[in-house]
PDB file of C-alpha atoms in Angstrom:
ATOM      1  CA  GLY C 932     -26.046 -12.285  21.832  1.00  0.00           C
ATOM      2  CA  GLU C 933     -25.438  -9.921  18.969  1.00  0.00           C
ATOM      3  CA  ASP C 934     -24.784  -6.298  19.822  1.00  0.00           C
ATOM      4  CA  VAL C 935     -22.642  -3.730  18.065  1.00  0.00           C
ATOM      5  CA  GLU C 936     -22.058  -0.329  19.620  1.00  0.00           C
ATOM      6  CA  GLN C 937     -20.613   2.890  18.283  1.00  0.00           C
ATOM      7  CA  SER C 938     -20.356   6.417  19.547  1.00  0.00           C
ATOM      8  CA  LEU C 939     -22.861   8.687  17.855  1.00  0.00           C
ATOM      9  CA  PHE C 940     -20.778  11.653  16.773  1.00  0.00           C
ATOM     10  CA  LEU C 941     -17.223  12.693  15.967  1.00  0.00           C
ATOM     11  CA  SER C 942     -16.001  16.091  14.845  1.00  0.00           C
ATOM     12  CA  VAL C 943     -12.514  16.678  13.428  1.00  0.00           C
ATOM     13  CA  ARG C 944     -10.683  19.381  11.509  1.00  0.00           C
ATOM     14  CA  GLU C 945      -9.785  18.926   7.880  1.00  0.00           C
ATOM     15  CA  GLY C 946      -6.335  17.357   7.573  1.00  0.00           C
ATOM     16  CA  ASP C 947      -6.476  15.674  10.983  1.00  0.00           C
ATOM     17  CA  SER C 948      -6.886  11.934  11.501  1.00  0.00           C
ATOM     18  CA  SER C 949     -10.266  10.529  12.478  1.00  0.00           C
ATOM     19  CA  VAL C 950     -10.685   7.422  14.588  1.00  0.00           C
ATOM     20  CA  ILE C 951     -14.097   5.800  14.724  1.00  0.00           C
ATOM     21  CA  ASN C 952     -14.543   3.078  17.292  1.00  0.00           C
ATOM     22  CA  CYS C 953     -16.846   0.085  17.509  1.00  0.00           C
ATOM     23  CA  THR C 954     -17.347  -2.656  20.070  1.00  0.00           C
ATOM     24  CA  TYR C 955     -19.108  -5.934  19.569  1.00  0.00           C
ATOM     25  CA  THR C 956     -20.142  -8.698  21.903  1.00  0.00           C
ATOM     26  CA  ASP C 957     -20.135 -11.926  19.906  1.00  0.00           C
ATOM     27  CA  SER C 958     -16.672 -13.405  19.496  1.00  0.00           C
ATOM     28  CA  SER C 959     -17.816 -15.833  16.799  1.00  0.00           C
ATOM     29  CA  SER C 960     -18.026 -13.148  14.144  1.00  0.00           C
ATOM     30  CA  THR C 961     -15.891 -13.951  11.117  1.00  0.00           C
ATOM     31  CA  TYR C 962     -15.828 -10.705   9.190  1.00  0.00           C
ATOM     32  CA  LEU C 963     -16.102  -7.121  10.349  1.00  0.00           C
ATOM     33  CA  TYR C 964     -16.999  -4.348   7.961  1.00  0.00           C
ATOM     34  CA  TRP C 965     -16.997  -0.600   7.704  1.00  0.00           C
ATOM     35  CA  TYR C 966     -19.658   1.060   5.564  1.00  0.00           C
ATOM     36  CA  LYS C 967     -20.058   4.748   4.726  1.00  0.00           C
ATOM     37  CA  GLN C 968     -23.429   6.394   4.200  1.00  0.00           C
ATOM     38  CA  GLU C 969     -23.623   9.870   2.721  1.00  0.00           C
ATOM     39  CA  PRO C 970     -26.840  11.909   3.037  1.00  0.00           C
ATOM     40  CA  GLY C 971     -29.640  10.427   0.947  1.00  0.00           C
ATOM     41  CA  ALA C 972     -27.451   7.589  -0.309  1.00  0.00           C
ATOM     42  CA  GLY C 973     -27.184   3.877   0.320  1.00  0.00           C
ATOM     43  CA  LEU C 974     -24.333   2.177   2.107  1.00  0.00           C
ATOM     44  CA  GLN C 975     -20.942   2.084   0.471  1.00  0.00           C
ATOM     45  CA  LEU C 976     -18.547  -0.639   1.530  1.00  0.00           C
ATOM     46  CA  LEU C 977     -15.279   0.954   2.626  1.00  0.00           C
ATOM     47  CA  THR C 978     -13.281  -1.986   3.862  1.00  0.00           C
ATOM     48  CA  TYR C 979     -13.506  -5.196   5.828  1.00  0.00           C
ATOM     49  CA  ILE C 980     -11.260  -7.334   7.942  1.00  0.00           C
ATOM     50  CA  PHE C 981     -11.253 -11.037   8.559  1.00  0.00           C
ATOM     51  CA  SER C 982     -11.366 -12.003  12.202  1.00  0.00           C
ATOM     52  CA  ASN C 983      -7.926 -13.638  12.174  1.00  0.00           C
ATOM     53  CA  MET C 984      -6.275 -10.356  11.204  1.00  0.00           C
ATOM     54  CA  ASP C 985      -5.164  -7.556  13.516  1.00  0.00           C
ATOM     55  CA  MET C 986      -4.797  -4.778  11.010  1.00  0.00           C
ATOM     56  CA  LYS C 987      -5.629  -3.883   7.459  1.00  0.00           C
ATOM     57  CA  GLN C 988      -4.522  -0.785   5.585  1.00  0.00           C
ATOM     58  CA  ASP C 989      -6.060   0.563   2.409  1.00  0.00           C
ATOM     59  CA  GLN C 990      -4.794   3.973   1.268  1.00  0.00           C
ATOM     60  CA  ARG C 991      -6.031   6.488   3.888  1.00  0.00           C
ATOM     61  CA  LEU C 992      -7.960   3.847   5.816  1.00  0.00           C
ATOM     62  CA  THR C 993      -6.549   1.694   8.591  1.00  0.00           C
ATOM     63  CA  VAL C 994      -8.655  -0.913  10.381  1.00  0.00           C
ATOM     64  CA  LEU C 995      -7.501  -2.268  13.725  1.00  0.00           C
ATOM     65  CA  LEU C 996      -9.074  -5.306  15.338  1.00  0.00           C
ATOM     66  CA  ASN C 997      -8.565  -6.288  18.962  1.00  0.00           C
ATOM     67  CA  LYS C 998     -10.325  -9.606  19.351  1.00  0.00           C
ATOM     68  CA  LYS C 999      -9.529  -9.904  23.029  1.00  0.00           C
ATOM     69  CA  ASP C1000     -11.373  -6.665  23.802  1.00  0.00           C
ATOM     70  CA  LYS C1001     -13.866  -7.109  20.907  1.00  0.00           C
ATOM     71  CA  HIS C1002     -12.911  -3.681  19.645  1.00  0.00           C
ATOM     72  CA  LEU C1003     -12.744  -2.504  16.055  1.00  0.00           C
ATOM     73  CA  SER C1004     -11.562   0.893  14.869  1.00  0.00           C
ATOM     74  CA  LEU C1005     -11.375   2.773  11.590  1.00  0.00           C
ATOM     75  CA  ARG C1006      -8.707   5.418  11.197  1.00  0.00           C
ATOM     76  CA  ILE C1007      -9.009   7.901   8.348  1.00  0.00           C
ATOM     77  CA  ALA C1008      -5.785   9.764   7.687  1.00  0.00           C
ATOM     78  CA  ASP C1009      -5.787  13.341   6.355  1.00  0.00           C
ATOM     79  CA  THR C1010      -9.563  13.642   6.764  1.00  0.00           C
ATOM     80  CA  GLN C1011     -11.287  15.664   4.063  1.00  0.00           C
ATOM     81  CA  THR C1012     -14.664  17.401   3.993  1.00  0.00           C
ATOM     82  CA  GLY C1013     -15.830  14.716   1.571  1.00  0.00           C
ATOM     83  CA  ASP C1014     -15.362  12.191   4.358  1.00  0.00           C
ATOM     84  CA  SER C1015     -18.287  13.738   6.255  1.00  0.00           C
ATOM     85  CA  ALA C1016     -20.861  10.950   6.485  1.00  0.00           C
ATOM     86  CA  ILE C1017     -22.234   8.304   8.811  1.00  0.00           C
ATOM     87  CA  TYR C1018     -19.946   5.330   9.328  1.00  0.00           C
ATOM     88  CA  PHE C1019     -21.374   1.948  10.267  1.00  0.00           C
ATOM     89  CA  CYS C1020     -19.478  -1.009  11.575  1.00  0.00           C
ATOM     90  CA  ALA C1021     -21.032  -4.408  11.019  1.00  0.00           C
ATOM     91  CA  GLU C1022     -20.216  -7.988  11.876  1.00  0.00           C
ATOM     92  CA  LYS C1023     -21.000 -11.209  10.088  1.00  0.00           C
ATOM     93  CA  PHE C1024     -21.161 -14.732  11.412  1.00  0.00           C
ATOM     94  CA  ASP C1025     -20.144 -17.809   9.520  1.00  0.00           C
ATOM     95  CA  THR C1026     -23.308 -19.753  10.148  1.00  0.00           C
ATOM     96  CA  GLY C1027     -26.934 -19.268   9.410  1.00  0.00           C
ATOM     97  CA  ARG C1028     -28.269 -16.518   7.258  1.00  0.00           C
ATOM     98  CA  ARG C1029     -25.067 -14.482   7.240  1.00  0.00           C
ATOM     99  CA  ALA C1030     -26.954 -11.218   7.593  1.00  0.00           C
ATOM    100  CA  LEU C1031     -24.912  -8.387   8.969  1.00  0.00           C
ATOM    101  CA  THR C1032     -25.451  -6.959  12.425  1.00  0.00           C
ATOM    102  CA  PHE C1033     -24.935  -3.220  12.318  1.00  0.00           C
ATOM    103  CA  GLY C1034     -24.056  -0.614  14.860  1.00  0.00           C
ATOM    104  CA  SER C1035     -26.191   2.518  14.977  1.00  0.00           C
ATOM    105  CA  GLY C1036     -23.585   4.536  13.101  1.00  0.00           C
ATOM    106  CA  THR C1037     -21.126   7.330  13.903  1.00  0.00           C
ATOM    107  CA  ARG C1038     -21.707  10.683  12.289  1.00  0.00           C
ATOM    108  CA  LEU C1039     -18.354  12.176  11.243  1.00  0.00           C
ATOM    109  CA  GLN C1040     -18.322  15.928  10.771  1.00  0.00           C
ATOM    110  CA  VAL C1041     -15.227  17.418   9.168  1.00  0.00           C
ATOM    111  CA  GLN C1042     -14.673  21.107   9.871  1.00  0.00           C
ATOM    112  CA  PRO C1043     -12.848  23.066   7.158  1.00  0.00           C
TER     113      PRO C1043
ATOM    114  CA  GLY W 458     -26.360  -1.960 -14.383  1.00  0.00           C
ATOM    115  CA  ALA W 459     -23.237  -2.044 -12.299  1.00  0.00           C
ATOM    116  CA  GLY W 460     -24.875  -1.898  -8.891  1.00  0.00           C
ATOM    117  CA  VAL W 461     -27.954  -2.859  -6.919  1.00  0.00           C
ATOM    118  CA  SER W 462     -30.934  -0.763  -7.925  1.00  0.00           C
ATOM    119  CA  GLN W 463     -34.119  -0.126  -6.015  1.00  0.00           C
ATOM    120  CA  SER W 464     -37.407   1.482  -6.919  1.00  0.00           C
ATOM    121  CA  PRO W 465     -39.077   3.723  -6.146  1.00  0.00           C
ATOM    122  CA  SER W 466     -36.505   5.933  -4.473  1.00  0.00           C
ATOM    123  CA  ASN W 467     -39.218   7.613  -2.450  1.00  0.00           C
ATOM    124  CA  LYS W 468     -42.708   6.457  -1.603  1.00  0.00           C
ATOM    125  CA  VAL W 469     -45.336   8.395   0.331  1.00  0.00           C
ATOM    126  CA  THR W 470     -48.464   6.497   1.232  1.00  0.00           C
ATOM    127  CA  GLU W 471     -51.445   6.759   3.506  1.00  0.00           C
ATOM    128  CA  LYS W 472     -51.876   4.617   6.570  1.00  0.00           C
ATOM    129  CA  GLY W 473     -53.661   1.409   5.719  1.00  0.00           C
ATOM    130  CA  LYS W 474     -52.534   1.206   2.084  1.00  0.00           C
ATOM    131  CA  ASP W 475     -50.339  -1.565   0.684  1.00  0.00           C
ATOM    132  CA  VAL W 476     -46.922  -0.806  -0.836  1.00  0.00           C
ATOM    133  CA  GLU W 477     -44.476  -2.760  -2.974  1.00  0.00           C
ATOM    134  CA  LEU W 478     -40.761  -2.050  -3.026  1.00  0.00           C
ATOM    135  CA  ARG W 479     -38.524  -3.477  -5.712  1.00  0.00           C
ATOM    136  CA  CYS W 480     -34.898  -4.575  -5.711  1.00  0.00           C
ATOM    137  CA  ASP W 481     -32.768  -5.494  -8.724  1.00  0.00           C
ATOM    138  CA  PRO W 482     -29.606  -7.193  -7.439  1.00  0.00           C
ATOM    139  CA  ILE W 483     -26.281  -7.357  -9.190  1.00  0.00           C
ATOM    140  CA  SER W 484     -26.369 -10.091 -11.817  1.00  0.00           C
ATOM    141  CA  GLY W 485     -24.645 -13.256 -10.655  1.00  0.00           C
ATOM    142  CA  HIS W 486     -24.812 -12.477  -6.967  1.00  0.00           C
ATOM    143  CA  THR W 487     -25.855 -15.461  -4.942  1.00  0.00           C
ATOM    144  CA  ALA W 488     -28.021 -14.045  -2.206  1.00  0.00           C
ATOM    145  CA  LEU W 489     -30.276 -11.098  -1.505  1.00  0.00           C
ATOM    146  CA  TYR W 490     -31.117  -9.321   1.742  1.00  0.00           C
ATOM    147  CA  TRP W 491     -33.663  -6.740   2.828  1.00  0.00           C
ATOM    148  CA  TYR W 492     -32.904  -4.402   5.727  1.00  0.00           C
ATOM    149  CA  ARG W 493     -34.784  -1.537   7.302  1.00  0.00           C
ATOM    150  CA  GLN W 494     -33.167   1.648   8.578  1.00  0.00           C
ATOM    151  CA  SER W 495     -35.303   3.768  10.849  1.00  0.00           C
ATOM    152  CA  LEU W 496     -34.380   7.389  11.489  1.00  0.00           C
ATOM    153  CA  GLY W 497     -31.109   7.648  13.388  1.00  0.00           C
ATOM    154  CA  GLN W 498     -30.782   3.885  13.712  1.00  0.00           C
ATOM    155  CA  GLY W 499     -28.590   1.187  12.301  1.00  0.00           C
ATOM    156  CA  LEU W 500     -29.874  -1.407   9.921  1.00  0.00           C
ATOM    157  CA  GLU W 501     -32.363  -4.035  10.994  1.00  0.00           C
ATOM    158  CA  PHE W 502     -32.362  -7.346   9.114  1.00  0.00           C
ATOM    159  CA  LEU W 503     -35.710  -8.306   7.566  1.00  0.00           C
ATOM    160  CA  ILE W 504     -35.368 -11.258   5.188  1.00  0.00           C
ATOM    161  CA  TYR W 505     -32.737 -13.264   3.293  1.00  0.00           C
ATOM    162  CA  PHE W 506     -32.936 -15.227   0.027  1.00  0.00           C
ATOM    163  CA  GLN W 507     -30.284 -17.743  -1.003  1.00  0.00           C
ATOM    164  CA  GLY W 508     -30.708 -19.576  -4.295  1.00  0.00           C
ATOM    165  CA  ASN W 509     -33.698 -21.903  -4.309  1.00  0.00           C
ATOM    166  CA  SER W 510     -33.696 -22.385  -0.553  1.00  0.00           C
ATOM    167  CA  ALA W 511     -36.624 -21.288   1.571  1.00  0.00           C
ATOM    168  CA  PRO W 512     -36.086 -17.665   2.585  1.00  0.00           C
ATOM    169  CA  ASP W 513     -35.074 -16.760   6.120  1.00  0.00           C
ATOM    170  CA  LYS W 514     -37.954 -14.554   7.266  1.00  0.00           C
ATOM    171  CA  SER W 515     -36.864 -14.338  10.872  1.00  0.00           C
ATOM    172  CA  GLY W 516     -36.413 -10.564  10.781  1.00  0.00           C
ATOM    173  CA  LEU W 517     -39.843  -9.618   9.458  1.00  0.00           C
ATOM    174  CA  PRO W 518     -41.527  -7.518  12.168  1.00  0.00           C
ATOM    175  CA  SER W 519     -45.095  -8.671  11.506  1.00  0.00           C
ATOM    176  CA  ASP W 520     -47.211 -10.738   9.141  1.00  0.00           C
ATOM    177  CA  ARG W 521     -48.004  -7.559   7.226  1.00  0.00           C
ATOM    178  CA  PHE W 522     -44.529  -7.870   5.709  1.00  0.00           C
ATOM    179  CA  SER W 523     -43.737 -10.356   2.960  1.00  0.00           C
ATOM    180  CA  ALA W 524     -41.186 -10.696   0.199  1.00  0.00           C
ATOM    181  CA  GLU W 525     -40.580 -12.799  -2.836  1.00  0.00           C
ATOM    182  CA  ARG W 526     -37.740 -13.278  -5.252  1.00  0.00           C
ATOM    183  CA  THR W 527     -38.633 -14.261  -8.784  1.00  0.00           C
ATOM    184  CA  GLY W 528     -36.299 -16.294 -10.950  1.00  0.00           C
ATOM    185  CA  GLY W 529     -33.499 -15.935  -8.462  1.00  0.00           C
ATOM    186  CA  SER W 530     -33.135 -12.275  -9.357  1.00  0.00           C
ATOM    187  CA  VAL W 531     -35.578  -9.412  -8.750  1.00  0.00           C
ATOM    188  CA  SER W 532     -37.158  -9.184  -5.321  1.00  0.00           C
ATOM    189  CA  THR W 533     -40.280  -7.419  -4.125  1.00  0.00           C
ATOM    190  CA  LEU W 534     -40.944  -6.473  -0.514  1.00  0.00           C
ATOM    191  CA  THR W 535     -44.634  -5.957   0.204  1.00  0.00           C
ATOM    192  CA  ILE W 536     -46.034  -4.181   3.239  1.00  0.00           C
ATOM    193  CA  GLN W 537     -49.775  -4.554   3.718  1.00  0.00           C
ATOM    194  CA  ARG W 538     -51.962  -2.147   5.671  1.00  0.00           C
ATOM    195  CA  THR W 539     -49.055   0.212   6.293  1.00  0.00           C
ATOM    196  CA  GLN W 540     -48.660   1.862   9.676  1.00  0.00           C
ATOM    197  CA  GLN W 541     -46.802   5.036  10.585  1.00  0.00           C
ATOM    198  CA  GLU W 542     -44.122   3.022  12.353  1.00  0.00           C
ATOM    199  CA  ASP W 543     -43.302   1.397   8.992  1.00  0.00           C
ATOM    200  CA  SER W 544     -41.793   4.716   7.863  1.00  0.00           C
ATOM    201  CA  ALA W 545     -38.115   4.048   7.227  1.00  0.00           C
ATOM    202  CA  VAL W 546     -35.546   3.546   4.503  1.00  0.00           C
ATOM    203  CA  TYR W 547     -35.708   0.015   3.114  1.00  0.00           C
ATOM    204  CA  LEU W 548     -32.363  -1.210   1.819  1.00  0.00           C
ATOM    205  CA  CYS W 549     -31.650  -4.186  -0.361  1.00  0.00           C
ATOM    206  CA  ALA W 550     -28.262  -5.861  -0.648  1.00  0.00           C
ATOM    207  CA  SER W 551     -26.907  -8.628  -2.828  1.00  0.00           C
ATOM    208  CA  LEU W 552     -24.096 -10.902  -1.799  1.00  0.00           C
ATOM    209  CA  LEU W 553     -20.965 -11.990  -3.589  1.00  0.00           C
ATOM    210  CA  ALA W 554     -18.465 -14.086  -1.664  1.00  0.00           C
ATOM    211  CA  ASP W 555     -18.641 -12.563   1.813  1.00  0.00           C
ATOM    212  CA  THR W 556     -19.466  -9.002   0.866  1.00  0.00           C
ATOM    213  CA  GLN W 557     -22.876  -7.373   0.709  1.00  0.00           C
ATOM    214  CA  TYR W 558     -23.424  -4.614  -1.822  1.00  0.00           C
ATOM    215  CA  PHE W 559     -26.227  -2.222  -0.999  1.00  0.00           C
ATOM    216  CA  GLY W 560     -28.710  -0.402  -3.161  1.00  0.00           C
ATOM    217  CA  PRO W 561     -29.603   3.263  -2.576  1.00  0.00           C
ATOM    218  CA  GLY W 562     -32.749   2.356  -0.673  1.00  0.00           C
ATOM    219  CA  THR W 563     -36.402   3.302  -0.822  1.00  0.00           C
ATOM    220  CA  ARG W 564     -37.539   5.958   1.627  1.00  0.00           C
ATOM    221  CA  LEU W 565     -41.051   5.059   2.740  1.00  0.00           C
ATOM    222  CA  THR W 566     -43.200   7.655   4.475  1.00  0.00           C
ATOM    223  CA  VAL W 567     -46.551   6.599   5.882  1.00  0.00           C
ATOM    224  CA  LEU W 568     -48.833   9.532   6.624  1.00  0.00           C
TER     225      LEU W 568
END
């Protein structure tokens, strides 16, 4: 079945690295995504990784994928106060409607 | 415009009234999705439109919910006889390649 889980809350100090974790249950997912949602705003796509990749780096963002453990992580280097938001991981399957299955989101709080 | 737009941004209604929520996808995007985000929750899939194919309505929670997409572009989500549990943020996304681009959402409050 489809199930994506995330921890609810993470607090870090400005300048530190943040690591947001996500686990999923369906190994047939083809793409995994990270979205950012700021208060009162819609979802902003941050990055995504194809399921045959282990790692993807994009400026301050690093995505790691462990398919064996069905574990996805997002590392934000040099976290800034502007990074405070809710981060959602989501998976997509290659068949059917291709809707995304989302986790419940991790609220990142960056302390100055 | 450059992104997905939705209107209204906020809607307050009384229980039992009908509401219509609008989504303008990004021009040229092939598919359109509606999701619902309840307070403190992730996103719940509602309905999916792809070209001229019959929509996938498998996520609609009840027959009070319906949606249409006119001319392969603008979509309207209609909720009839609203209930308090319908209160949520309704998000629309359009699809290009394998990436969904989300609108800002409509916050619906049913009193």
